[in-house]
PDB file of C-alpha atoms in Angstrom:
ATOM      1  CA  MET A   1      -0.023  -0.048   0.069  1.00 50.00           C
ATOM      2  CA  THR A   2       2.845   2.375   0.763  1.00 49.00           C
ATOM      3  CA  ASP A   3       4.394   1.740  -2.733  1.00 48.00           C
ATOM      4  CA  ILE A   4       1.139   2.791  -4.377  1.00 51.00           C
ATOM      5  CA  ASP A   5       1.084   5.963  -2.302  1.00 48.00           C
ATOM      6  CA  ARG A   6       4.580   6.686  -3.280  1.00 47.00           C
ATOM      7  CA  SER A   7       4.082   6.063  -6.852  1.00 46.00           C
ATOM      8  CA  SER A   8       0.955   8.376  -6.960  1.00 46.00           C
ATOM      9  CA  ASP A   9       3.145  11.138  -5.190  1.00 47.00           C
ATOM     10  CA  ASN A  10       5.807  10.586  -8.026  1.00 47.00           C
ATOM     11  CA  VAL A  11       3.339  10.991 -10.730  1.00 45.00           C
ATOM     12  CA  SER A  12       1.951  14.214  -9.313  1.00 44.00           C
ATOM     13  CA  SER A  13       5.429  15.634  -8.704  1.00 44.00           C
ATOM     14  CA  ASP A  14       6.554  14.556 -12.219  1.00 46.00           C
ATOM     15  CA  SER A  15       3.387  16.179 -13.695  1.00 42.00           C
ATOM     16  CA  ILE A  16       4.177  19.433 -11.860  1.00 41.00           C
ATOM     17  CA  GLU A  17       7.771  19.305 -12.917  1.00 44.00           C
ATOM     18  CA  LYS A  18       6.842  18.531 -16.577  1.00 44.00           C
ATOM     19  CA  SER A  19       4.295  21.465 -16.784  1.00 44.00           C
ATOM     20  CA  SER A  20       6.961  23.897 -15.417  1.00 43.00           C
ATOM     21  CA  GLN A  21       9.365  22.832 -18.153  1.00 46.00           C
ATOM     22  CA  VAL A  22       6.914  23.420 -21.042  1.00 44.00           C
ATOM     23  CA  SER A  23       8.335  26.848 -21.676  1.00 53.00           C
ATOM     24  CA  ASP A  24      11.964  25.472 -21.908  1.00 67.00           C
ATOM     25  CA  VAL A  25      10.991  23.182 -24.968  1.00 76.00           C
ATOM     26  CA  GLU A  26      13.042  23.757 -27.960  1.00 88.00           C
ATOM     27  CA  PHE A  27      11.533  23.999 -31.476  1.00 93.00           C
ATOM     28  CA  SER A  28      13.409  23.042 -34.650  1.00 94.00           C
ATOM     29  CA  GLU A  29      13.769  25.656 -37.416  1.00 95.00           C
ATOM     30  CA  ALA A  30      11.364  23.602 -39.523  1.00 95.00           C
ATOM     31  CA  GLU A  31       8.793  23.719 -36.703  1.00 95.00           C
ATOM     32  CA  GLU A  32       9.279  27.452 -36.220  1.00 94.00           C
ATOM     33  CA  ILE A  33       8.604  28.077 -39.919  1.00 95.00           C
ATOM     34  CA  LEU A  34       5.631  25.787 -39.976  1.00 95.00           C
ATOM     35  CA  ILE A  35       4.175  27.428 -36.874  1.00 95.00           C
ATOM     36  CA  ALA A  36       4.590  30.952 -38.465  1.00 95.00           C
ATOM     37  CA  MET A  37       2.971  29.849 -41.787  1.00 96.00           C
ATOM     38  CA  VAL A  38       0.021  28.055 -40.116  1.00 96.00           C
ATOM     39  CA  TYR A  39      -0.484  31.140 -37.776  1.00 95.00           C
ATOM     40  CA  ASN A  40      -0.715  33.397 -40.760  1.00 96.00           C
ATOM     41  CA  LEU A  41      -3.414  31.180 -42.132  1.00 97.00           C
ATOM     42  CA  VAL A  42      -5.558  30.377 -38.959  1.00 96.00           C
ATOM     43  CA  GLY A  43      -4.615  32.919 -36.434  1.00 94.00           C
ATOM     44  CA  GLU A  44      -4.415  32.009 -32.797  1.00 94.00           C
ATOM     45  CA  ARG A  45      -6.025  28.604 -33.168  1.00 96.00           C
ATOM     46  CA  TRP A  46      -3.324  26.693 -31.255  1.00 96.00           C
ATOM     47  CA  SER A  47      -4.854  23.340 -31.346  1.00 96.00           C
ATOM     48  CA  LEU A  48      -5.077  23.430 -35.135  1.00 96.00           C
ATOM     49  CA  ILE A  49      -1.376  24.538 -35.322  1.00 96.00           C
ATOM     50  CA  ALA A  50      -0.350  21.943 -32.859  1.00 96.00           C
ATOM     51  CA  GLY A  51      -2.253  19.244 -34.991  1.00 95.00           C
ATOM     52  CA  ARG A  52       0.077  19.909 -37.886  1.00 93.00           C
ATOM     53  CA  ILE A  53       3.211  19.405 -35.672  1.00 94.00           C
ATOM     54  CA  PRO A  54       3.443  15.717 -34.373  1.00 93.00           C
ATOM     55  CA  GLY A  55       4.215  15.403 -30.702  1.00 94.00           C
ATOM     56  CA  ARG A  56       3.420  19.164 -29.946  1.00 95.00           C
ATOM     57  CA  THR A  57       0.531  20.401 -27.826  1.00 96.00           C
ATOM     58  CA  ALA A  58      -1.507  23.575 -28.225  1.00 97.00           C
ATOM     59  CA  GLU A  59      -0.110  24.881 -25.011  1.00 96.00           C
ATOM     60  CA  GLU A  60       3.551  24.398 -26.136  1.00 96.00           C
ATOM     61  CA  ILE A  61       2.681  26.269 -29.372  1.00 96.00           C
ATOM     62  CA  GLU A  62       0.996  29.111 -27.749  1.00 95.00           C
ATOM     63  CA  LYS A  63       3.717  29.602 -25.052  1.00 95.00           C
ATOM     64  CA  TYR A  64       6.324  29.586 -27.837  1.00 93.00           C
ATOM     65  CA  TRP A  65       4.419  32.122 -29.922  1.00 92.00           C
ATOM     66  CA  THR A  66       3.726  34.481 -27.037  1.00 92.00           C
ATOM     67  CA  SER A  67       7.373  34.137 -25.658  1.00 91.00           C
ATOM     68  CA  ARG A  68       8.789  34.795 -29.066  1.00 87.00           C
ATOM     69  CA  PHE A  69       6.436  37.263 -30.760  1.00 79.00           C
ATOM     70  CA  SER A  70       4.741  39.172 -28.036  1.00 75.00           C
ATOM     71  CA  THR A  71       5.097  42.859 -28.284  1.00 70.00           C
ATOM     72  CA  SER A  72       5.792  44.898 -25.173  1.00 63.00           C
ATOM     73  CA  GLN A  73       3.847  48.162 -24.878  1.00 54.00           C
TER      74      GLN A  73
END
């Protein structure tokens, strides 16, 4: 029973750690070009953009875009 409790604790701590690392994800040059091209076609429809890039989530794409192309006013 203790092992089960520990494994569930590990899963939750891993999930928290993984979600905090999303902003640190690297994108290849081809992915960056594809994101820009699809963004120009569909706008901020992150799930559609992520659907064109295997292994990427809408959240990753949005964080990448806003960190890279946000304008400071």
